[in-house]
mmCIF file of C-alpha atoms in Angstrom:
data_model
loop_
_atom_site.group_PDB
_atom_site.id
_atom_site.type_symbol
_atom_site.label_atom_id
_atom_site.label_comp_id
_atom_site.label_asym_id
_atom_site.label_seq_id
_atom_site.Cartn_x
_atom_site.Cartn_y
_atom_site.Cartn_z
ATOM 1 C CA MET Z 253 198.859 58.000 -104.273
ATOM 2 C CA SER Z 254 196.095 58.815 -106.784
ATOM 3 C CA ILE Z 255 192.917 57.004 -107.421
ATOM 4 C CA LYS Z 256 191.508 57.154 -111.220
ATOM 5 C CA ARG Z 257 187.759 57.548 -111.320
ATOM 6 C CA TYR Z 258 187.643 53.887 -113.032
ATOM 7 C CA SER Z 259 189.560 52.613 -110.230
ATOM 8 C CA PRO Z 260 187.216 50.108 -107.965
ATOM 9 C CA LEU Z 261 188.334 52.292 -104.828
ATOM 10 C CA PHE Z 262 187.315 55.272 -106.326
ATOM 11 C CA PRO Z 263 183.578 55.422 -104.778
ATOM 12 C CA PHE Z 264 184.948 54.248 -101.208
ATOM 13 C CA PHE Z 265 186.996 57.127 -101.259
ATOM 14 C CA ILE Z 266 184.297 59.712 -102.248
ATOM 15 C CA PHE Z 267 182.269 58.225 -99.575
ATOM 16 C CA LEU Z 268 185.249 58.515 -96.842
ATOM 17 C CA ALA Z 269 185.696 61.963 -97.960
ATOM 18 C CA MET Z 270 182.186 62.941 -97.470
ATOM 19 C CA VAL Z 271 182.511 61.269 -93.757
ATOM 20 C CA ILE Z 272 185.134 63.398 -93.081
ATOM 21 C CA MET Z 273 183.678 66.515 -94.280
ATOM 22 C CA ALA Z 274 180.253 65.878 -92.272
ATOM 23 C CA VAL Z 275 182.037 65.180 -89.135
ATOM 24 C CA THR Z 276 184.392 68.338 -89.485
ATOM 25 C CA ALA Z 277 181.198 70.185 -90.236
ATOM 26 C CA MET Z 278 179.475 68.692 -87.056
ATOM 27 C CA LEU Z 279 182.582 69.256 -84.756
ATOM 28 C CA SER Z 280 183.109 73.045 -86.087
ATOM 29 C CA PHE Z 281 179.192 73.847 -85.547
ATOM 30 C CA SER Z 282 179.397 72.333 -82.043
ATOM 31 C CA ALA Z 283 181.627 75.070 -81.102
ATOM 32 C CA HIS Z 284 178.984 77.333 -82.014
ATOM 33 C CA ILE Z 285 176.359 76.014 -79.123
ATOM 34 C CA THR Z 286 177.336 77.254 -75.503
ATOM 35 C CA PRO Z 287 176.673 76.259 -72.063
ATOM 36 C CA GLN Z 288 174.538 79.647 -71.561
ATOM 37 C CA LYS Z 289 172.176 78.314 -74.820
ATOM 38 C CA CYS Z 290 171.533 75.132 -73.110
ATOM 39 C CA GLU Z 291 170.892 76.534 -69.932
ATOM 40 C CA GLU Z 292 168.482 78.967 -71.531
ATOM 41 C CA SER Z 293 166.611 76.250 -72.967
ATOM 42 C CA GLY Z 294 165.984 74.787 -69.428
ATOM 43 C CA THR Z 295 168.879 71.876 -69.542
ATOM 44 C CA PRO Z 296 171.611 71.448 -66.549
ATOM 45 C CA VAL Z 297 175.099 71.129 -68.467
ATOM 46 C CA LEU Z 298 177.492 68.877 -67.361
ATOM 47 C CA TYR Z 299 181.169 69.666 -68.135
ATOM 48 C CA ILE Z 300 183.556 66.582 -68.726
ATOM 49 C CA ASP Z 301 187.500 67.425 -69.114
ATOM 50 C CA THR Z 302 189.486 64.814 -69.855
ATOM 51 C CA GLU Z 303 193.348 64.514 -68.795
ATOM 52 C CA GLY Z 304 195.404 65.694 -71.401
ATOM 53 C CA GLY Z 305 192.090 66.779 -73.498
ATOM 54 C CA LYS Z 306 192.044 62.925 -74.567
ATOM 55 C CA LYS Z 307 189.299 61.508 -76.704
ATOM 56 C CA ILE Z 308 186.922 58.928 -75.675
ATOM 57 C CA LYS Z 309 187.792 56.123 -78.191
ATOM 58 C CA THR Z 310 186.819 52.981 -76.639
ATOM 59 C CA LYS Z 311 184.421 50.970 -74.384
ATOM 60 C CA GLU Z 312 187.279 48.619 -73.215
ATOM 61 C CA LYS Z 313 189.513 51.638 -71.279
ATOM 62 C CA TYR Z 314 188.327 54.362 -69.147
ATOM 63 C CA VAL Z 315 190.090 57.901 -69.728
ATOM 64 C CA LYS Z 316 190.769 59.986 -66.486
ATOM 65 C CA ALA Z 317 188.532 63.167 -66.352
ATOM 66 C CA THR Z 318 186.952 65.760 -64.081
ATOM 67 C CA TYR Z 319 183.287 66.653 -64.187
ATOM 68 C CA SER Z 320 181.274 69.692 -62.899
ATOM 69 C CA ILE Z 321 177.627 70.038 -63.031
ATOM 70 C CA ASN Z 322 175.262 72.820 -61.660
ATOM 71 C CA TYR Z 323 172.134 71.907 -60.341
ATOM 72 C CA GLY Z 324 169.404 73.400 -57.817
ATOM 73 C CA GLY Z 325 172.068 76.401 -57.430
ATOM 74 C CA LYS Z 326 174.855 74.225 -56.364
ATOM 75 C CA ASN Z 327 177.943 73.569 -58.234
ATOM 76 C CA LEU Z 328 179.313 69.915 -58.051
ATOM 77 C CA SER Z 329 182.618 69.052 -59.003
ATOM 78 C CA GLY Z 330 184.990 65.995 -59.030
ATOM 79 C CA SER Z 331 187.297 63.474 -60.500
ATOM 80 C CA CYS Z 332 185.962 60.573 -62.887
ATOM 81 C CA LYS Z 333 186.751 58.312 -65.347
ATOM 82 C CA ILE Z 334 184.578 57.752 -68.534
ATOM 83 C CA ARG Z 335 184.811 55.329 -71.540
ATOM 84 C CA GLY Z 336 182.061 54.333 -74.410
ATOM 85 C CA ARG Z 337 179.402 52.012 -73.591
ATOM 86 C CA GLY Z 338 176.877 50.093 -75.576
ATOM 87 C CA ASN Z 339 176.578 47.646 -78.220
ATOM 88 C CA THR Z 340 174.612 48.514 -81.584
ATOM 89 C CA THR Z 341 174.538 52.305 -80.476
ATOM 90 C CA TRP Z 342 178.593 52.287 -80.113
ATOM 91 C CA LYS Z 343 179.200 50.721 -83.254
ATOM 92 C CA THR Z 344 176.486 51.164 -85.911
ATOM 93 C CA ARG Z 345 177.951 53.588 -88.506
ATOM 94 C CA GLU Z 346 174.991 55.956 -89.117
ATOM 95 C CA LEU Z 347 174.824 56.538 -85.031
ATOM 96 C CA TYR Z 348 177.738 59.205 -85.132
ATOM 97 C CA LYS Z 349 176.606 60.114 -81.021
ATOM 98 C CA LYS Z 350 177.999 57.869 -78.755
ATOM 99 C CA PRO Z 351 177.013 56.935 -75.375
ATOM 100 C CA TYR Z 352 179.329 56.800 -72.254
ATOM 101 C CA LEU Z 353 179.629 55.160 -68.816
ATOM 102 C CA LEU Z 354 180.652 57.595 -66.173
ATOM 103 C CA LYS Z 355 182.404 56.616 -63.000
ATOM 104 C CA LEU Z 356 182.919 58.846 -60.429
ATOM 105 C CA ASP Z 357 185.950 58.637 -57.650
ATOM 106 C CA LYS Z 358 183.163 59.479 -55.053
ATOM 107 C CA ALA Z 359 179.765 58.892 -55.314
ATOM 108 C CA ALA Z 360 177.225 61.700 -55.472
ATOM 109 C CA SER Z 361 174.219 62.645 -56.087
ATOM 110 C CA LEU Z 362 173.474 64.395 -59.695
ATOM 111 C CA LEU Z 363 170.342 66.174 -60.979
ATOM 112 C CA GLY Z 364 168.903 65.083 -57.622
ATOM 113 C CA LEU Z 365 168.961 61.174 -58.095
ATOM 114 C CA PRO Z 366 170.360 58.983 -55.089
ATOM 115 C CA GLU Z 367 173.930 59.163 -54.960
ATOM 116 C CA ALA Z 368 176.074 56.645 -56.654
ATOM 117 C CA GLU Z 369 179.485 56.183 -58.308
ATOM 118 C CA LYS Z 370 178.470 55.036 -61.811
ATOM 119 C CA TRP Z 371 176.158 56.649 -64.286
ATOM 120 C CA VAL Z 372 175.148 56.046 -67.922
ATOM 121 C CA LEU Z 373 174.994 59.045 -70.288
ATOM 122 C CA MET Z 374 172.514 57.505 -72.684
ATOM 123 C CA ALA Z 375 172.832 59.453 -76.291
ATOM 124 C CA ASN Z 376 169.321 58.174 -77.330
ATOM 125 C CA THR Z 377 170.531 58.501 -80.978
ATOM 126 C CA ALA Z 378 168.594 55.992 -82.742
ATOM 127 C CA ASP Z 379 165.228 57.886 -81.186
ATOM 128 C CA LYS Z 380 164.680 61.138 -82.757
ATOM 129 C CA THR Z 381 162.425 61.937 -79.868
ATOM 130 C CA SER Z 382 164.690 60.879 -77.261
ATOM 131 C CA MET Z 383 161.897 59.545 -75.228
ATOM 132 C CA ARG Z 384 161.168 56.040 -75.580
ATOM 133 C CA ASN Z 385 163.368 54.714 -72.811
ATOM 134 C CA ALA Z 386 161.835 57.913 -70.483
ATOM 135 C CA TYR Z 387 158.408 56.625 -71.531
ATOM 136 C CA ALA Z 388 159.350 53.007 -70.466
ATOM 137 C CA TYR Z 389 160.645 54.240 -67.299
ATOM 138 C CA TYR Z 390 157.291 56.394 -66.746
ATOM 139 C CA LEU Z 391 155.272 53.345 -66.872
ATOM 140 C CA ALA Z 392 157.589 51.123 -64.725
ATOM 141 C CA LYS Z 393 157.292 53.993 -61.818
ATOM 142 C CA ASN Z 394 153.368 55.170 -62.447
ATOM 143 C CA VAL Z 395 151.813 52.423 -63.870
ATOM 144 C CA TRP Z 396 152.945 49.415 -62.971
ATOM 145 C CA LYS Z 397 154.305 50.809 -59.441
ATOM 146 C CA ASP Z 398 154.954 47.878 -57.365
ATOM 147 C CA GLY Z 399 158.044 49.070 -55.101
ATOM 148 C CA LEU Z 400 160.715 47.309 -57.258
ATOM 149 C CA TRP Z 401 163.330 49.687 -58.455
ATOM 150 C CA THR Z 402 163.363 51.242 -61.635
ATOM 151 C CA PRO Z 403 166.242 53.353 -63.276
ATOM 152 C CA ASP Z 404 165.564 57.012 -63.554
ATOM 153 C CA ALA Z 405 166.776 59.427 -65.998
ATOM 154 C CA LYS Z 406 167.420 63.372 -66.192
ATOM 155 C CA PHE Z 407 167.705 65.468 -69.279
ATOM 156 C CA LEU Z 408 171.409 67.538 -69.692
ATOM 157 C CA ALA Z 409 173.643 69.276 -72.028
ATOM 158 C CA LEU Z 410 177.347 67.544 -72.588
ATOM 159 C CA PHE Z 411 180.444 69.195 -72.714
ATOM 160 C CA VAL Z 412 183.335 67.372 -73.262
ATOM 161 C CA ASN Z 413 186.656 69.459 -73.319
ATOM 162 C CA GLY Z 414 184.591 72.616 -73.984
ATOM 163 C CA ARG Z 415 182.647 71.149 -76.902
ATOM 164 C CA TYR Z 416 178.716 70.669 -77.038
ATOM 165 C CA GLU Z 417 178.318 67.003 -77.506
ATOM 166 C CA GLY Z 418 174.525 66.850 -77.264
ATOM 167 C CA LEU Z 419 171.517 66.159 -75.420
ATOM 168 C CA TYR Z 420 172.045 63.247 -73.234
ATOM 169 C CA ALA Z 421 170.068 61.426 -70.542
ATOM 170 C CA LEU Z 422 171.770 60.934 -67.138
ATOM 171 C CA THR Z 423 170.545 57.346 -66.221
ATOM 172 C CA GLU Z 424 171.204 55.412 -63.196
ATOM 173 C CA LYS Z 425 173.127 52.365 -64.087
ATOM 174 C CA ILE Z 426 171.907 48.831 -63.261
ATOM 175 C CA ASP Z 427 173.704 47.878 -60.542
ATOM 176 C CA ILE Z 428 173.789 45.773 -56.948
ATOM 177 C CA HIS Z 429 174.107 48.817 -54.918
ATOM 178 C CA PRO Z 430 172.224 50.049 -51.956
ATOM 179 C CA ASN Z 431 170.359 53.142 -53.747
ATOM 180 C CA ARG Z 432 169.489 50.626 -57.010
ATOM 181 C CA LEU Z 433 169.350 47.166 -56.340
ATOM 182 C CA PRO Z 434 169.844 46.270 -52.820
ATOM 183 C CA LEU Z 435 170.562 42.823 -52.754
ATOM 184 C CA ASN Z 436 172.908 40.970 -50.463
ATOM 185 C CA THR Z 437 175.772 39.108 -52.657
ATOM 186 C CA LYS Z 438 177.012 37.673 -49.658
ATOM 187 C CA GLU Z 439 173.952 35.452 -49.102
ATOM 188 C CA GLY Z 440 173.875 34.536 -53.001
ATOM 189 C CA SER Z 441 171.912 37.347 -54.495
ATOM 190 C CA PHE Z 442 172.938 37.919 -58.069
ATOM 191 C CA LEU Z 443 172.402 40.084 -61.175
ATOM 192 C CA PHE Z 444 172.233 38.549 -64.668
ATOM 193 C CA GLU Z 445 171.425 39.455 -68.282
ATOM 194 C CA VAL Z 446 170.162 37.694 -71.455
ATOM 195 C CA ARG Z 447 172.786 39.187 -73.818
ATOM 196 C CA SER Z 448 173.348 38.113 -77.367
ATOM 197 C CA GLN Z 449 176.791 39.537 -77.468
ATOM 198 C CA LYS Z 450 179.161 37.379 -74.964
ATOM 199 C CA ASN Z 451 181.470 40.326 -73.847
ATOM 200 C CA LYS Z 452 181.226 39.739 -70.355
ATOM 201 C CA ALA Z 453 183.264 37.583 -68.048
ATOM 202 C CA TRP Z 454 180.517 35.012 -67.182
ATOM 203 C CA ASN Z 455 178.685 33.605 -70.011
ATOM 204 C CA PHE Z 456 176.639 30.410 -71.098
ATOM 205 C CA LYS Z 457 173.868 29.321 -73.000
ATOM 206 C CA SER Z 458 171.036 27.484 -71.619
ATOM 207 C CA LYS Z 459 169.523 24.101 -73.115
ATOM 208 C CA GLN Z 460 166.858 26.569 -74.742
ATOM 209 C CA ASP Z 461 169.260 28.409 -76.490
ATOM 210 C CA VAL Z 462 169.116 31.662 -74.005
ATOM 211 C CA ALA Z 463 172.365 33.548 -73.959
ATOM 212 C CA PHE Z 464 173.030 34.891 -70.450
ATOM 213 C CA SER Z 465 175.872 36.594 -68.672
ATOM 214 C CA ILE Z 466 176.335 37.176 -64.871
ATOM 215 C CA ARG Z 467 176.692 40.541 -64.105
ATOM 216 C CA GLN Z 468 177.220 40.864 -60.366
ATOM 217 C CA PRO Z 469 178.986 40.570 -58.174
ATOM 218 C CA GLU Z 470 181.796 40.765 -60.901
ATOM 219 C CA ASN Z 471 184.845 39.445 -59.111
ATOM 220 C CA SER Z 472 183.283 35.939 -58.845
ATOM 221 C CA SER Z 473 184.967 32.679 -58.912
ATOM 222 C CA LYS Z 474 184.442 29.764 -61.533
ATOM 223 C CA GLU Z 475 183.066 27.722 -58.629
ATOM 224 C CA LYS Z 476 180.334 30.737 -57.682
ATOM 225 C CA PHE Z 477 179.757 30.916 -61.886
ATOM 226 C CA GLU Z 478 179.010 27.562 -62.128
ATOM 227 C CA SER Z 479 176.611 27.458 -59.081
ATOM 228 C CA GLN Z 480 174.915 30.341 -60.551
ATOM 229 C CA GLN Z 481 174.886 28.823 -64.138
ATOM 230 C CA ASN Z 482 173.479 25.303 -62.680
ATOM 231 C CA PHE Z 483 170.725 27.423 -60.716
ATOM 232 C CA ILE Z 484 169.735 28.953 -63.719
ATOM 233 C CA GLN Z 485 169.391 26.035 -65.777
ATOM 234 C CA GLN Z 486 167.548 24.158 -63.263
ATOM 235 C CA VAL Z 487 164.970 26.986 -63.002
ATOM 236 C CA GLU Z 488 164.560 26.818 -67.132
ATOM 237 C CA ASP Z 489 163.987 23.077 -66.487
ATOM 238 C CA ALA Z 490 161.395 23.802 -64.403
ATOM 239 C CA ILE Z 491 159.929 25.854 -66.489
ATOM 240 C CA PHE Z 492 159.825 23.569 -69.414
ATOM 241 C CA SER Z 493 159.330 20.419 -67.447
ATOM 242 C CA GLU Z 494 156.028 18.232 -67.834
ATOM 243 C CA ASN Z 495 154.794 19.289 -64.415
ATOM 244 C CA PHE Z 496 155.754 22.826 -65.048
ATOM 245 C CA THR Z 497 152.308 24.562 -63.929
ATOM 246 C CA ASP Z 498 153.114 22.788 -60.387
ATOM 247 C CA LYS Z 499 153.121 25.281 -57.871
ATOM 248 C CA GLU Z 500 155.281 23.450 -55.694
ATOM 249 C CA LYS Z 501 157.789 21.811 -58.559
ATOM 250 C CA GLY Z 502 157.007 24.099 -61.677
ATOM 251 C CA TRP Z 503 158.010 27.572 -62.273
ATOM 252 C CA GLN Z 504 156.166 28.970 -59.565
ATOM 253 C CA LYS Z 505 158.527 27.706 -57.214
ATOM 254 C CA TYR Z 506 161.460 29.730 -58.779
ATOM 255 C CA LEU Z 507 160.152 32.945 -60.324
ATOM 256 C CA ASP Z 508 158.486 36.161 -58.856
ATOM 257 C CA LEU Z 509 154.944 36.315 -60.482
ATOM 258 C CA GLN Z 510 154.181 39.823 -60.832
ATOM 259 C CA SER Z 511 157.574 41.094 -61.699
ATOM 260 C CA PHE Z 512 157.626 39.040 -64.930
ATOM 261 C CA ALA Z 513 154.118 39.757 -65.473
ATOM 262 C CA ASP Z 514 154.880 43.428 -65.301
ATOM 263 C CA TRP Z 515 157.951 43.426 -67.263
ATOM 264 C CA TYR Z 516 156.272 41.482 -69.790
ATOM 265 C CA LEU Z 517 153.216 43.866 -69.907
ATOM 266 C CA ILE Z 518 155.690 47.021 -70.393
ATOM 267 C CA ASN Z 519 157.840 45.466 -73.025
ATOM 268 C CA GLU Z 520 154.879 44.006 -75.159
ATOM 269 C CA PHE Z 521 152.783 47.076 -74.799
ATOM 270 C CA THR Z 522 156.034 48.660 -76.433
ATOM 271 C CA LYS Z 523 156.654 46.032 -78.689
ATOM 272 C CA ASN Z 524 160.119 46.667 -77.485
ATOM 273 C CA HIS Z 525 162.518 44.123 -79.954
ATOM 274 C CA ASP Z 526 165.183 43.385 -77.590
ATOM 275 C CA ALA Z 527 162.779 41.662 -75.459
ATOM 276 C CA ARG Z 528 162.238 38.544 -77.485
ATOM 277 C CA PHE Z 529 165.382 37.433 -74.944
ATOM 278 C CA GLN Z 530 167.777 39.175 -77.267
ATOM 279 C CA ALA Z 531 169.625 41.685 -75.533
ATOM 280 C CA SER Z 532 169.190 44.209 -72.561
ATOM 281 C CA CYS Z 533 166.790 41.661 -70.558
ATOM 282 C CA TYR Z 534 167.728 41.712 -67.053
ATOM 283 C CA LEU Z 535 166.919 39.492 -64.068
ATOM 284 C CA TYR Z 536 168.036 39.148 -60.771
ATOM 285 C CA TYR Z 537 167.952 36.243 -57.682
ATOM 286 C CA ASN Z 538 166.883 37.764 -54.418
ATOM 287 C CA SER Z 539 168.681 35.083 -51.718
ATOM 288 C CA SER Z 540 166.221 36.684 -49.022
ATOM 289 C CA THR Z 541 162.857 35.545 -51.065
ATOM 290 C CA GLY Z 542 164.674 32.846 -52.711
ATOM 291 C CA LYS Z 543 162.891 34.001 -55.793
ATOM 292 C CA ILE Z 544 163.858 34.981 -59.417
ATOM 293 C CA TYR Z 545 162.829 38.429 -60.828
ATOM 294 C CA MET Z 546 162.259 39.641 -64.187
ATOM 295 C CA GLY Z 547 164.061 43.520 -64.465
ATOM 296 C CA PRO Z 548 164.869 46.141 -64.062
ATOM 297 C CA ILE Z 549 163.505 47.474 -67.548
ATOM 298 C CA TRP Z 550 166.147 48.496 -69.773
ATOM 299 C CA ASP Z 551 167.002 49.740 -73.447
ATOM 300 C CA PHE Z 552 163.838 51.020 -74.951
ATOM 301 C CA ASP Z 553 165.170 53.049 -77.779
ATOM 302 C CA ILE Z 554 163.707 50.825 -80.727
ATOM 303 C CA SER Z 555 160.337 50.627 -79.190
ATOM 304 C CA CYS Z 556 157.019 52.023 -79.545
ATOM 305 C CA GLY Z 557 157.246 51.765 -83.455
ATOM 306 C CA ASN Z 558 160.748 53.177 -83.496
ATOM 307 C CA ILE Z 559 162.033 50.323 -85.891
ATOM 308 C CA SER Z 560 161.879 49.036 -89.564
ATOM 309 C CA TYR Z 561 161.955 45.045 -89.464
ATOM 310 C CA ASP Z 562 160.584 41.751 -87.666
ATOM 311 C CA GLY Z 563 156.916 43.250 -87.682
ATOM 312 C CA CYS Z 564 157.926 45.648 -84.570
ATOM 313 C CA GLU Z 565 156.822 48.466 -86.721
ATOM 314 C CA ASN Z 566 153.217 47.420 -86.869
ATOM 315 C CA PRO Z 567 151.148 48.462 -83.686
ATOM 316 C CA GLU Z 568 149.152 44.991 -84.006
ATOM 317 C CA GLY Z 569 150.341 41.454 -82.735
ATOM 318 C CA PHE Z 570 152.149 39.793 -80.078
ATOM 319 C CA TRP Z 571 156.079 39.997 -80.106
ATOM 320 C CA VAL Z 572 157.608 38.901 -76.803
ATOM 321 C CA LYS Z 573 154.946 36.046 -76.089
ATOM 322 C CA GLU Z 574 155.647 34.665 -79.442
ATOM 323 C CA GLU Z 575 159.528 35.263 -79.624
ATOM 324 C CA SER Z 576 160.844 34.709 -76.169
ATOM 325 C CA GLN Z 577 161.483 31.068 -74.984
ATOM 326 C CA TRP Z 578 160.600 31.603 -71.287
ATOM 327 C CA PHE Z 579 157.882 33.589 -71.844
ATOM 328 C CA LYS Z 580 156.115 31.627 -74.550
ATOM 329 C CA ARG Z 581 156.536 28.878 -72.132
ATOM 330 C CA LEU Z 582 154.897 30.411 -69.292
ATOM 331 C CA PHE Z 583 151.883 31.386 -71.552
ATOM 332 C CA GLU Z 584 151.095 27.939 -71.667
ATOM 333 C CA ASP Z 585 149.890 27.989 -67.816
ATOM 334 C CA PRO Z 586 146.813 29.477 -67.516
ATOM 335 C CA PHE Z 587 147.777 30.824 -64.128
ATOM 336 C CA PHE Z 588 150.473 33.076 -65.428
ATOM 337 C CA ALA Z 589 148.238 34.085 -68.599
ATOM 338 C CA ASN Z 590 145.016 35.059 -66.175
ATOM 339 C CA PHE Z 591 147.380 36.875 -63.906
ATOM 340 C CA VAL Z 592 148.721 39.173 -66.913
ATOM 341 C CA LYS Z 593 145.306 39.874 -68.349
ATOM 342 C CA GLU Z 594 144.426 40.606 -64.504
ATOM 343 C CA ARG Z 595 147.377 43.057 -64.414
ATOM 344 C CA TRP Z 596 146.479 44.593 -67.636
ATOM 345 C CA ASN Z 597 142.815 45.322 -66.681
ATOM 346 C CA SER Z 598 144.057 46.749 -63.193
ATOM 347 C CA LYS Z 599 145.892 49.320 -65.058
ATOM 348 C CA LYS Z 600 144.742 49.686 -68.578
ATOM 349 C CA GLU Z 601 142.978 53.253 -67.847
ATOM 350 C CA LEU Z 602 146.315 54.754 -66.663
ATOM 351 C CA ILE Z 603 147.843 53.029 -69.779
ATOM 352 C CA LYS Z 604 145.273 54.697 -71.961
ATOM 353 C CA LYS Z 605 146.006 58.082 -70.718
ATOM 354 C CA SER Z 606 149.850 57.998 -70.953
ATOM 355 C CA PRO Z 607 150.061 59.355 -74.505
ATOM 356 C CA GLU Z 608 149.010 62.686 -72.560
ATOM 357 C CA TRP Z 609 152.831 62.116 -70.817
ATOM 358 C CA ILE Z 610 154.227 61.929 -74.062
ATOM 359 C CA HIS Z 611 152.939 65.222 -75.336
ATOM 360 C CA MET Z 612 153.620 66.973 -72.204
ATOM 361 C CA ALA Z 613 157.271 65.859 -71.808
ATOM 362 C CA ALA Z 614 157.603 66.709 -75.435
ATOM 363 C CA GLU Z 615 156.785 70.304 -74.629
ATOM 364 C CA GLU Z 616 159.846 70.369 -71.803
ATOM 365 C CA ILE Z 617 162.479 69.145 -74.046
ATOM 366 C CA GLU Z 618 161.599 70.493 -77.413
ATOM 367 C CA GLY Z 619 164.050 73.547 -77.081
ATOM 368 C CA PRO Z 620 166.873 70.978 -75.778
ATOM 369 C CA ILE Z 621 166.190 68.778 -78.633
ATOM 370 C CA MET Z 622 166.338 71.000 -81.435
ATOM 371 C CA ILE Z 623 169.761 72.461 -80.155
ATOM 372 C CA ASN Z 624 170.790 68.663 -80.475
ATOM 373 C CA ASP Z 625 169.578 68.655 -83.709
ATOM 374 C CA GLN Z 626 171.476 71.410 -84.925
ATOM 375 C CA LEU Z 627 174.693 69.734 -84.335
ATOM 376 C CA TRP Z 628 173.363 66.149 -85.101
ATOM 377 C CA LYS Z 629 170.654 65.986 -87.958
ATOM 378 C CA ASN Z 630 168.644 63.304 -86.843
ATOM 379 C CA ILE Z 631 165.135 64.473 -87.544
ATOM 380 C CA GLY Z 632 164.095 64.302 -91.149
ATOM 381 C CA HIS Z 633 167.263 62.305 -91.825
ATOM 382 C CA ARG Z 634 167.965 58.694 -92.706
ATOM 383 C CA GLN Z 635 169.365 56.859 -89.519
ATOM 384 C CA TRP Z 636 168.863 53.409 -88.304
ATOM 385 C CA PRO Z 637 166.673 51.835 -87.086
ATOM 386 C CA HIS Z 638 164.564 54.036 -90.226
ATOM 387 C CA ALA Z 639 160.943 53.940 -88.670
ATOM 388 C CA PRO Z 640 158.516 53.583 -91.107
ATOM 389 C CA GLY Z 641 157.649 57.190 -92.572
ATOM 390 C CA TRP Z 642 161.094 59.155 -91.507
ATOM 391 C CA LYS Z 643 161.222 61.064 -94.579
ATOM 392 C CA ARG Z 644 157.712 62.731 -94.294
ATOM 393 C CA ARG Z 645 158.468 63.626 -90.443
ATOM 394 C CA LYS Z 646 160.496 66.804 -90.661
ATOM 395 C CA THR Z 647 159.688 68.138 -87.640
ATOM 396 C CA PHE Z 648 160.007 67.042 -83.971
ATOM 397 C CA ALA Z 649 156.260 67.523 -83.539
ATOM 398 C CA ALA Z 650 155.716 65.036 -86.266
ATOM 399 C CA GLU Z 651 158.202 62.333 -84.552
ATOM 400 C CA VAL Z 652 156.209 62.892 -81.191
ATOM 401 C CA ASN Z 653 152.904 62.756 -82.949
ATOM 402 C CA TYR Z 654 154.192 59.431 -84.862
ATOM 403 C CA PHE Z 655 155.415 57.953 -81.278
ATOM 404 C CA SER Z 656 152.292 59.030 -79.529
ATOM 405 C CA ASP Z 657 149.615 57.746 -82.578
ATOM 406 C CA TRP Z 658 151.494 54.328 -82.448
ATOM 407 C CA VAL Z 659 150.639 53.857 -78.534
ATOM 408 C CA GLU Z 660 147.002 54.777 -78.701
ATOM 409 C CA LYS Z 661 146.976 52.180 -81.587
ATOM 410 C CA ARG Z 662 149.089 49.521 -79.573
ATOM 411 C CA PHE Z 663 146.633 50.069 -76.786
ATOM 412 C CA GLU Z 664 143.445 49.703 -78.799
ATOM 413 C CA TRP Z 665 144.997 46.375 -80.474
ATOM 414 C CA MET Z 666 146.492 44.874 -77.056
ATOM 415 C CA ASP Z 667 143.330 45.626 -74.702
ATOM 416 C CA LYS Z 668 140.904 44.046 -77.115
ATOM 417 C CA ALA Z 669 143.294 41.204 -77.932
ATOM 418 C CA ILE Z 670 144.056 40.710 -74.108
ATOM 419 C CA ASN Z 671 140.138 40.403 -73.182
ATOM 420 C CA THR Z 672 138.628 38.963 -76.132
ATOM 421 C CA SER Z 673 140.845 36.416 -77.900
ATOM 422 C CA GLY Z 674 143.143 36.386 -74.427
ATOM 423 C CA VAL Z 675 146.768 35.760 -73.868
ATOM 424 C CA GLN Z 676 146.550 32.018 -73.797
ATOM 425 C CA LYS Z 677 147.281 30.257 -76.983
#
């Protein structure tokens, strides 16, 4: 088949050829990055070998594999399954480096994290620093530390079938699990998520047009799902009722105050785009307390200025408070607004110092990041979500400084906004 230069298909085939050449070049280059080079940079190496060398092509089907990892002088290995995961990060054309879900045949402790079967291999490909998720976990664990579980993550170099895939963050998956969310599903506890993409088994939209998915327990019955749906709707009805500020009849009867305040502050402070109740907003019902808890936190790759739309690149202005249906309503109650203000002021000195963590973490990860960038060419190149000024930032240090400067500006604005104009309308 020949395509003439004046054919309308000519530009498409030129583009396709360029993509194929770029991917081929990246795959060829990855063969020159060795496990030894990664270990010398201080990064543990995870080896995944799929059955028959099969490629990991979809999010729907697992590929059988074996894994091996050396950490703390010990080698851990076993059988596993692996598949793709994510929504935007899986399907966006510019994000070639893909995230995965790893399921071990037998629970194990990886990189010193509590043992479990399921692990997320976070690519962090939309974030040129790869640190925004880790920064959010740092805030949750070290600033807003209230005893509730927050995922942890450790960086590693991933090799699949002998080929270097890049720097990944081995991350604890949000699961009802003894070492993660120790909830009693037999007594009625369940995990759910605000999720605009309804690709799970149990989904519904509330009266306020919030899209929810029941995540766990997974093998639920239709009757159980309807009961959970009705309960969530009952809670939302109380939030939007005329007497919603009433302690016995309104939102306080159903929602855990501190978890909602802390989740709000972490997401508002980082101006996390998805936190407007769009996606990756987790909640759970704990039958032992009879309350809904907000969290655990998740998905901060397009936070802290790493975005180019909806005003989230601007370190000034409220976001979650104005865009999330539930939180917008909660702030109409002076009790909630004042609690958030008190919570911010009790933590603000730690928040103000948090850019120190960014620079400290950057020093540790710079070597592995540069190896990753030899393959994926992220820094200084066009890539969604096209954070402002990306063309000028040609180095990892420049990206880290942009991240840190944005956080400092955000702190100054939020502290003034909360304490001068208040968080109430």
